[in-house]
Coordinates of C-alpha atoms in Angstrom, one line a residue:
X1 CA -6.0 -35.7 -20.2
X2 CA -5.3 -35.0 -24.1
X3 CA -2.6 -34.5 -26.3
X4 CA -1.6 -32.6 -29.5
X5 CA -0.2 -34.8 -32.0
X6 CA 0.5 -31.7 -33.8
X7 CA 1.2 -33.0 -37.4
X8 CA -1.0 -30.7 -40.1
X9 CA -4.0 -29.7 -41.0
X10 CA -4.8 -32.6 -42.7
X11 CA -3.3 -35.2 -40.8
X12 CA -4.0 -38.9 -41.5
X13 CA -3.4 -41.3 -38.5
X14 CA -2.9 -45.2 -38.4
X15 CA -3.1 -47.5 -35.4
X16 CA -1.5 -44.8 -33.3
X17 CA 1.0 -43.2 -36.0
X18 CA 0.5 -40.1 -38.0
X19 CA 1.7 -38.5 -40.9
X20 CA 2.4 -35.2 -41.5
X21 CA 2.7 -32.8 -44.6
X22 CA 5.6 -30.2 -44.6
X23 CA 4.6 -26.5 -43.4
X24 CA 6.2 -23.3 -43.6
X25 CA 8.7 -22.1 -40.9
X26 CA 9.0 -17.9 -39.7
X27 CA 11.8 -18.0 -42.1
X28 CA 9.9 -18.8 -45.1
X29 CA 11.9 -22.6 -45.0
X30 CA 9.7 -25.9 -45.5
X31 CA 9.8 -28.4 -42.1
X32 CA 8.8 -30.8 -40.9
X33 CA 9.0 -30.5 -36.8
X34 CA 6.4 -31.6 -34.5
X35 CA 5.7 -30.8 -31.3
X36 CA 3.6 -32.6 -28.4
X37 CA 1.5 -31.1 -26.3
X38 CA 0.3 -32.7 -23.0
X39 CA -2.5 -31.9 -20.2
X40 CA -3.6 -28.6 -21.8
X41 CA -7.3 -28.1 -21.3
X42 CA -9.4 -28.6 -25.1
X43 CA -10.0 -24.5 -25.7
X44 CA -6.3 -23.8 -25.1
X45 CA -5.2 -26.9 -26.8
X46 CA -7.1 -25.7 -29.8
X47 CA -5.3 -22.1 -29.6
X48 CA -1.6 -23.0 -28.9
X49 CA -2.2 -25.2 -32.2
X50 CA -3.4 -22.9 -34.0
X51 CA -0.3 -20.1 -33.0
X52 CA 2.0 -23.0 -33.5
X53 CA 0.8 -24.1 -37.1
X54 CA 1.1 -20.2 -37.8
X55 CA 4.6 -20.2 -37.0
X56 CA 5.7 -23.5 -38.5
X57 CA 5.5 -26.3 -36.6
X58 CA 3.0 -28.5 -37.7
X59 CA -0.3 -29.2 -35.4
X60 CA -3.1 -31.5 -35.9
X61 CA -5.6 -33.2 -34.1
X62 CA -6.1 -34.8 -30.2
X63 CA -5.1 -37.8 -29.1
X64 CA -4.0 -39.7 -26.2
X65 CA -0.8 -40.2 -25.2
X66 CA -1.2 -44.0 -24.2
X67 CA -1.9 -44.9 -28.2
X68 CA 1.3 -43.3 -29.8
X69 CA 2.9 -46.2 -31.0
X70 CA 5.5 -44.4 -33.1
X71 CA 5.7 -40.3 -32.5
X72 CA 8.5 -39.0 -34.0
X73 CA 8.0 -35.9 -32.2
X74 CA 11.1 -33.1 -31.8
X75 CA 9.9 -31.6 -28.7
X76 CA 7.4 -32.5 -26.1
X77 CA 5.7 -29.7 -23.9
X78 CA 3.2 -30.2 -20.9
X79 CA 0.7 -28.9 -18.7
X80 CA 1.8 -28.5 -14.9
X81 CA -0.8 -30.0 -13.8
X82 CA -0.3 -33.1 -15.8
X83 CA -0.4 -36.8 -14.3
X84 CA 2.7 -38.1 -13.4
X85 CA 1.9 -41.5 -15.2
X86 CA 1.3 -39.3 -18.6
X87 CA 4.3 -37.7 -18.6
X88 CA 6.4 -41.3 -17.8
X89 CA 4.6 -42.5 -20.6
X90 CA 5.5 -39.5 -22.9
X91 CA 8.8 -39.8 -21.3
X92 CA 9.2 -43.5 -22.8
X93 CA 7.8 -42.8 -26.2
X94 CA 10.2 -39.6 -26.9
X95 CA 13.1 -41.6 -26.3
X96 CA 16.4 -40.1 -24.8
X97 CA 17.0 -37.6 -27.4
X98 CA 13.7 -35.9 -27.3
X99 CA 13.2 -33.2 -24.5
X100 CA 9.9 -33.3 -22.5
X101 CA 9.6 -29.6 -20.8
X102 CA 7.1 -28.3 -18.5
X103 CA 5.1 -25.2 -19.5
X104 CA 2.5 -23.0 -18.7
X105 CA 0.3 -22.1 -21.6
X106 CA 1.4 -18.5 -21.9
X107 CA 5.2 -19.8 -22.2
X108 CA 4.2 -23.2 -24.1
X109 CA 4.5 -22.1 -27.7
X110 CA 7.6 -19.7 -26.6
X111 CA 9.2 -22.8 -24.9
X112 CA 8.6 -25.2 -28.1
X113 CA 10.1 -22.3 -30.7
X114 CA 12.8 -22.0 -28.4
X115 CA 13.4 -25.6 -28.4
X116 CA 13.3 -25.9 -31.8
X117 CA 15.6 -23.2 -32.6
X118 CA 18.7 -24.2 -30.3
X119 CA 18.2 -21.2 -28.0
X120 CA 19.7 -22.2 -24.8
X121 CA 17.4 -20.9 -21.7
X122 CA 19.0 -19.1 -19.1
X123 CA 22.0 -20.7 -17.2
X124 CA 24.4 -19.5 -14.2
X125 CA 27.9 -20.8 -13.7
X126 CA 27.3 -24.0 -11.5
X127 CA 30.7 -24.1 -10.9
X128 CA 31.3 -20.4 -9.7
X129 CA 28.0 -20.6 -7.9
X130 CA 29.1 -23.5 -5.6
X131 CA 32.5 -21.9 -5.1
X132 CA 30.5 -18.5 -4.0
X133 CA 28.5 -20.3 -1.6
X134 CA 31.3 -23.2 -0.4
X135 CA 29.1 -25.8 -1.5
X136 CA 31.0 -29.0 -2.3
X137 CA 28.7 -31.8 -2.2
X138 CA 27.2 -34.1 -4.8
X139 CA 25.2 -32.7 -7.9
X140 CA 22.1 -34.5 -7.9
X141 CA 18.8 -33.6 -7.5
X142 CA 17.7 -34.8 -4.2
X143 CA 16.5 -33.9 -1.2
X144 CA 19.8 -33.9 0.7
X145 CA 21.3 -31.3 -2.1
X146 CA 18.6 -29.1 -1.8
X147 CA 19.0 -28.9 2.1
X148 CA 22.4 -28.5 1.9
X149 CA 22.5 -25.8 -0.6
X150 CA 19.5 -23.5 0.7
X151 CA 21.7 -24.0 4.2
X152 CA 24.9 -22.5 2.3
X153 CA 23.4 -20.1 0.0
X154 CA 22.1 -17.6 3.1
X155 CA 25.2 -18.4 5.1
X156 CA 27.3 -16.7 2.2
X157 CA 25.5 -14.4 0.3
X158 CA 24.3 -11.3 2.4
X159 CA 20.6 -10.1 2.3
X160 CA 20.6 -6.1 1.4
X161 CA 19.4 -3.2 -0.1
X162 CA 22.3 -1.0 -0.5
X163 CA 21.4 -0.6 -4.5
X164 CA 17.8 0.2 -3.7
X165 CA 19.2 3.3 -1.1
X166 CA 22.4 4.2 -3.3
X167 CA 19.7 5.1 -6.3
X168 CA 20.9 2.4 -8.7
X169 CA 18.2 0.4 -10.4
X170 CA 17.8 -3.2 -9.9
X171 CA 18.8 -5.2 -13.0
X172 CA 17.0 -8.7 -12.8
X173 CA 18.8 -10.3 -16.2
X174 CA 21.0 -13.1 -15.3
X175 CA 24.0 -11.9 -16.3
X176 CA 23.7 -9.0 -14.2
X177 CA 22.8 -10.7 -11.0
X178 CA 25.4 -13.3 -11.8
X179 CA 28.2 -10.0 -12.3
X180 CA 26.8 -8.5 -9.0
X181 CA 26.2 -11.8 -6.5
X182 CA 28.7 -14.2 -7.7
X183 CA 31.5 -12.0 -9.2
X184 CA 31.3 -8.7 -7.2
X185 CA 30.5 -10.6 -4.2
X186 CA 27.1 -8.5 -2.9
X187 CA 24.1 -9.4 -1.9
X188 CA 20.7 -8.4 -3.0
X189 CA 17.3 -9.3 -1.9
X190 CA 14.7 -11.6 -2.5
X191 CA 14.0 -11.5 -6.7
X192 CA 18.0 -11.6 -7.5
X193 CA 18.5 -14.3 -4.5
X194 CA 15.8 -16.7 -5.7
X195 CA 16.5 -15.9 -9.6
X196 CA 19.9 -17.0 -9.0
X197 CA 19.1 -19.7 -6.8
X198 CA 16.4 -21.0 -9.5
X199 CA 18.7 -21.1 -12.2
X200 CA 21.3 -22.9 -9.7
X201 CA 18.7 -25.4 -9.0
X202 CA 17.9 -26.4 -12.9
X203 CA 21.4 -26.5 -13.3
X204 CA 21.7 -29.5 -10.8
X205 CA 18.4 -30.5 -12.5
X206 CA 15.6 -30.0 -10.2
X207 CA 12.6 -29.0 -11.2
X208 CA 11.2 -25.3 -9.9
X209 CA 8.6 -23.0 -10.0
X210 CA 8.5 -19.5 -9.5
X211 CA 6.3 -17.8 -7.1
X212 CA 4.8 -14.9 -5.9
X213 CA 4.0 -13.8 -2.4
X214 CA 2.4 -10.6 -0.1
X215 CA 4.4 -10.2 2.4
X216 CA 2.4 -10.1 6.0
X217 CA 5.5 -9.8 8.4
X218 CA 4.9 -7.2 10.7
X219 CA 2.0 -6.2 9.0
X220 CA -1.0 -4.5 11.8
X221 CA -3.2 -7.6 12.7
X222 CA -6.8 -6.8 10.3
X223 CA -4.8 -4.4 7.9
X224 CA -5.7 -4.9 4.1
X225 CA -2.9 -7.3 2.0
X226 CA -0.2 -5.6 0.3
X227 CA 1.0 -5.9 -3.0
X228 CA 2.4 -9.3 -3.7
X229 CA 6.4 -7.6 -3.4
X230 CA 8.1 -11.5 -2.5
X231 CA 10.1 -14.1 -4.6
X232 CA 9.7 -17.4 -3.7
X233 CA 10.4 -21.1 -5.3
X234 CA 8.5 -24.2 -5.5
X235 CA 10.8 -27.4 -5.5
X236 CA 9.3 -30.6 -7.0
X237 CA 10.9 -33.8 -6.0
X238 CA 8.6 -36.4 -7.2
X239 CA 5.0 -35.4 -6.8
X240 CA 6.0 -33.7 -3.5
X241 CA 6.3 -29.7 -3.4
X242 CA 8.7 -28.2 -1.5
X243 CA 9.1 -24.3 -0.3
X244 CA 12.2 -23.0 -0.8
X245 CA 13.2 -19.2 -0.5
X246 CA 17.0 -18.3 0.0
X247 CA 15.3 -14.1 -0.3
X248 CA 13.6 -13.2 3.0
X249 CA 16.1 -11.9 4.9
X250 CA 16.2 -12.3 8.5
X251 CA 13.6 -14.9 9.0
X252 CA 14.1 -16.8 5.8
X253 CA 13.6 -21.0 6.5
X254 CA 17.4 -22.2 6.2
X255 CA 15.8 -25.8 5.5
X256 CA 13.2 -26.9 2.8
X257 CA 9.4 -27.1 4.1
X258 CA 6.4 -29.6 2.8
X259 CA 4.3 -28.0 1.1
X260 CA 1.7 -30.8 2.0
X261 CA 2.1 -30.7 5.4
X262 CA 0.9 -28.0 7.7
X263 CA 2.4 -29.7 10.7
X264 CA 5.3 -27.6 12.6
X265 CA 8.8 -28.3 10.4
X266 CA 11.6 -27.9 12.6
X267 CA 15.0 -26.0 11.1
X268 CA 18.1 -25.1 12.5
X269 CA 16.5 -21.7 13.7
X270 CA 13.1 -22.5 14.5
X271 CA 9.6 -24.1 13.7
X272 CA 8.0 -22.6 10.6
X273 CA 5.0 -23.7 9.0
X274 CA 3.1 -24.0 5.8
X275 CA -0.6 -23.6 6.5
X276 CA -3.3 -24.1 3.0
X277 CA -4.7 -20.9 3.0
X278 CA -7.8 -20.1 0.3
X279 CA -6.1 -21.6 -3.1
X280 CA -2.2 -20.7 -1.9
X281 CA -0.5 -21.2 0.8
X282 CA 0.6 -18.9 4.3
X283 CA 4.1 -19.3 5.7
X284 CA 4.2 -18.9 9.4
X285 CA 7.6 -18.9 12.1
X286 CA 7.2 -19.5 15.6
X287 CA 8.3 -16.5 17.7
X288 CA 7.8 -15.5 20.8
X289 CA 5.6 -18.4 22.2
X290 CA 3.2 -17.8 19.3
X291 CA 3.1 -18.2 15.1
X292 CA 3.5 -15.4 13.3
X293 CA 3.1 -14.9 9.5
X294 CA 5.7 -14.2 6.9
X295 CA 4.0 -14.5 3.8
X296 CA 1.0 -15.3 1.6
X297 CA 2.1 -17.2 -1.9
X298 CA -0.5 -17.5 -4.6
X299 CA -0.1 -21.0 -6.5
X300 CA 0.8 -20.1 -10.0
X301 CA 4.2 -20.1 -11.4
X302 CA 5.6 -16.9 -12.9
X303 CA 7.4 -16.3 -15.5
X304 CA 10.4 -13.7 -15.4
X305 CA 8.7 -11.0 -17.4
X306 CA 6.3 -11.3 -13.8
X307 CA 8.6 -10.2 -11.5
X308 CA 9.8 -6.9 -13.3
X309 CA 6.7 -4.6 -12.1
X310 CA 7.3 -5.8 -7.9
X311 CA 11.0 -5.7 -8.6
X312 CA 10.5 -1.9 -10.0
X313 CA 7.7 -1.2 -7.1
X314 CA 10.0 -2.6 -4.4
X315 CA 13.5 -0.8 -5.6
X316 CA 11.8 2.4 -6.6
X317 CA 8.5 3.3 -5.5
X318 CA 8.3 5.8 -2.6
X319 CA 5.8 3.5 -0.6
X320 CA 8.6 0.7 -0.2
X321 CA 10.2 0.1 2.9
X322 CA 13.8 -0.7 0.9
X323 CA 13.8 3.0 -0.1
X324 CA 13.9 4.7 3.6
X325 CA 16.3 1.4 5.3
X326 CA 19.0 -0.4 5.3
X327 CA 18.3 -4.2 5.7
X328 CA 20.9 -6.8 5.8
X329 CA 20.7 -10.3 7.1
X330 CA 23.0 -13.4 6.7
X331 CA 21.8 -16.8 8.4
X332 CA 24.6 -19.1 9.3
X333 CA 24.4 -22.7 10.8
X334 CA 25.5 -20.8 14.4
X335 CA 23.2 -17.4 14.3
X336 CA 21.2 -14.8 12.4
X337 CA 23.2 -11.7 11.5
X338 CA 20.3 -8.6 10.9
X339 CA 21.2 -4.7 10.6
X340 CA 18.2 -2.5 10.6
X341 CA 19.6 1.2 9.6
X342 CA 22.3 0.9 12.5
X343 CA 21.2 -1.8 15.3
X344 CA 22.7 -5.2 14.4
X345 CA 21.0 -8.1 16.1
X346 CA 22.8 -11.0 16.9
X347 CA 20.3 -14.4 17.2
X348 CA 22.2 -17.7 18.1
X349 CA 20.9 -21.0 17.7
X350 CA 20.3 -21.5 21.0
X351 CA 18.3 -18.8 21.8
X352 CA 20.6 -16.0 23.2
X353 CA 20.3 -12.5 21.5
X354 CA 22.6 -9.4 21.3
X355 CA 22.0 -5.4 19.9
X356 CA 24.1 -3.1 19.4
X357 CA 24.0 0.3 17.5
X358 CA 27.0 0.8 15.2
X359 CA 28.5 4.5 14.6
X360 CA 29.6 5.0 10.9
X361 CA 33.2 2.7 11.2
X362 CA 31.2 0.2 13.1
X363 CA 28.6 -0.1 10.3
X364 CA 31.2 -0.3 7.4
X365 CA 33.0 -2.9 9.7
X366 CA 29.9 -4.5 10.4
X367 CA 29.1 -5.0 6.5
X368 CA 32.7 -6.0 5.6
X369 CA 33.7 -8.7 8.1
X370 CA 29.9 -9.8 9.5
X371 CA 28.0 -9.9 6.3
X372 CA 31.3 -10.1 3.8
X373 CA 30.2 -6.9 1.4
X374 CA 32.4 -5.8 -0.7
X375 CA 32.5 -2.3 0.7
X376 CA 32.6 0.1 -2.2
X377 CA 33.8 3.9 -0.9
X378 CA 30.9 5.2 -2.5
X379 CA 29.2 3.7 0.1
X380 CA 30.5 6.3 3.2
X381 CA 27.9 8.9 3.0
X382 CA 25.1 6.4 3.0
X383 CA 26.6 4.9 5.8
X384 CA 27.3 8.4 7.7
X385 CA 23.5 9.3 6.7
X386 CA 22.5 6.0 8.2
X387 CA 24.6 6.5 11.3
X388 CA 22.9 9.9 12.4
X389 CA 19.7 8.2 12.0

């Protein structure tokens, strides 16, 4: 792997250390920042330079990481895919004060302006968060808190789609989904769940990816893929991957799954697997004395701007299942909660299983005190609507 040293055109570099010359910020102003790049393949090296010496920060010429002696560097950006002993090294040479950020290239130069410029990256209230889902434990990054909080975050925070049937679009900024799952005390489904629940996560200081899945649940066995429609997350912890996805409703895992391991993964309501599957991965639950699939992810992280076409497609196209039913699902430690238009389904832990169809009180009930809604009145001829069905 190479690095940017990023200091000038004309840089001139001495048993590891470089010199720079001052170049001209967007605002006209002389500087003197420097950025390092790690892990980025030689062609896009050469172009995130060049769009980074065009907006001010200076750039300059390869070198590895394990001869900086004395970088000086203001910001430090690198490749995913990046060696773990690389980025400890960079890790050492930045110092303390220097942050070392993970980036795509298509976010890298965005990420290092940002940086740069004091712009703080999108946040959620960690404290309101853990209040929302009755989470009390430690705030670390570890295995143990990520269990524990993708078992509280389904257990208190209702899947549904009542937006999607009331008309109303789905607003994926964090401040909305904040105002709507934390404040107002709704649900949502999967890309306001796992936007939430990313943002949560980096707030405790994890490290995530973004994903992007097709959904294959109850798809017709030799039926073409769908669009990819599904939020998910990738949790690192180490070099280790971890699935995490607090947005799939009824069948969600309640309990993180290795991603390296395609070996059964037990969790509080069932055995789900994560099978390599061309250059992604398939999720898979066992059901009914046999695996069935959930979901396809491809292996590139998303950025935000990625999910705004399937959000639109899933909350407003006429094709999408959210238009024509009501889905809600909570998953507690004791049982699944699902409503399908008006049959709740009740799944226990230990296997027993109740359905019931729900007149128009019963439903309204049902998504107050079962799935703890905030039942708007606005709601009641939806709900009558749903009730005839």
């Amino acid at each position: 792997m190479s690095s940017s040293l990023n200091p000038g055109d004309r840089t001139q570099q001495h048993d590891g250390a470089v010199t720079q010359p001052r170049a001209q910020n967007r605002h006209g102003a002389t500087t003197t920042k420097r950025a390092l790049l790690l892990g980025y393949a030689p062609r896009t090296l050469e172009a995130l330079r060049d769009e980074l010496t065009e907006l001010g920060v200076a750039t300059g010429e390869e070198a590895s990481v394990a001869h900086l002696a004395n970088p000086g560097f203001d910001v430090g950006i690198h490749a995913p895919d990046t060696p773990r002993a690389e980025r400890h090294r960079a890790l050492e040479l930045l110092g303390s004060h220097t942050p070392l950020l993970e980036a795509p290239a298509s976010l890298a130069v965005s990420r290092v302006i940002s940086v740069l410029d004091g712009e703080a990256t999108a946040t959620t209230d960690l404290d309101a968060y853990c209040e929302r889902i009755g989470y009390r434990g430690p705030r670390e990054a570890s295995l143990r808190t990520l269990t524990a909080l993708q078992e509280h975050h389904p257990a208190a925070i209702a899947f549904e789609n009542l937006d999607v049937l009331l008309g109303k679009t789905i607003d994926l900024s964090p401040e909305r989904i904040d105002a709507k799952l934390i404040d107002g005390r709704r649900g949502g489904y999967c890309f306001e769940h796992n936007n939430l629940f990313k943002r949560a996560l980096e707030a405790f200081g994890f490290r995530v990816d973004g994903l992007i899945a097709r959904v294959l649940w109850q798809a017709p066995a030799g039926s073409a893929p769908g669009l990819p429609t599904h939020m998910a997350l990738r949790v690192w912890l180490g070099d280790t991957p971890w699935l995490v996805d607090v947005g799939f409703g009824g069948n969600m895992p309640t309990t993180p799954l290795d991603m390296t391991s395609s070996a059964p993964q037990p969790t509080s309501h069932g055995l789900y697997r994560v099978l390599p599957f061309g250059d992604g991965w398939r999720l898979q639950v066992w059901i009914d004395d046999r695996w069935h699939s959930l979901y396809e992810l491809a292996p590139t992280p998303q950025l935000d701007s990625d999910y705004a076409l399937p959000n639109w497609y899933t909350a407003a196209h006429p094709a999408s299942h959210f238009r024509h039913h009501l889905t809600v699902a909570l998953s507690t430690p004791e049982a699944r909660y699902s409503l399908a238009d008006r049959r709740l389904t009740v799944r226990t832990i230990d296997g027993q299983q109740t359905r019931t169809l729900l007149d128009a009180d019963g439903l309204e009930h049902t998504l107050r005190e079962a799935f703890g809604l905030a039942v708007s009145p606005d709601w009641r001829p939806l709900i009558e609507r749903i009730a005839e069905t």
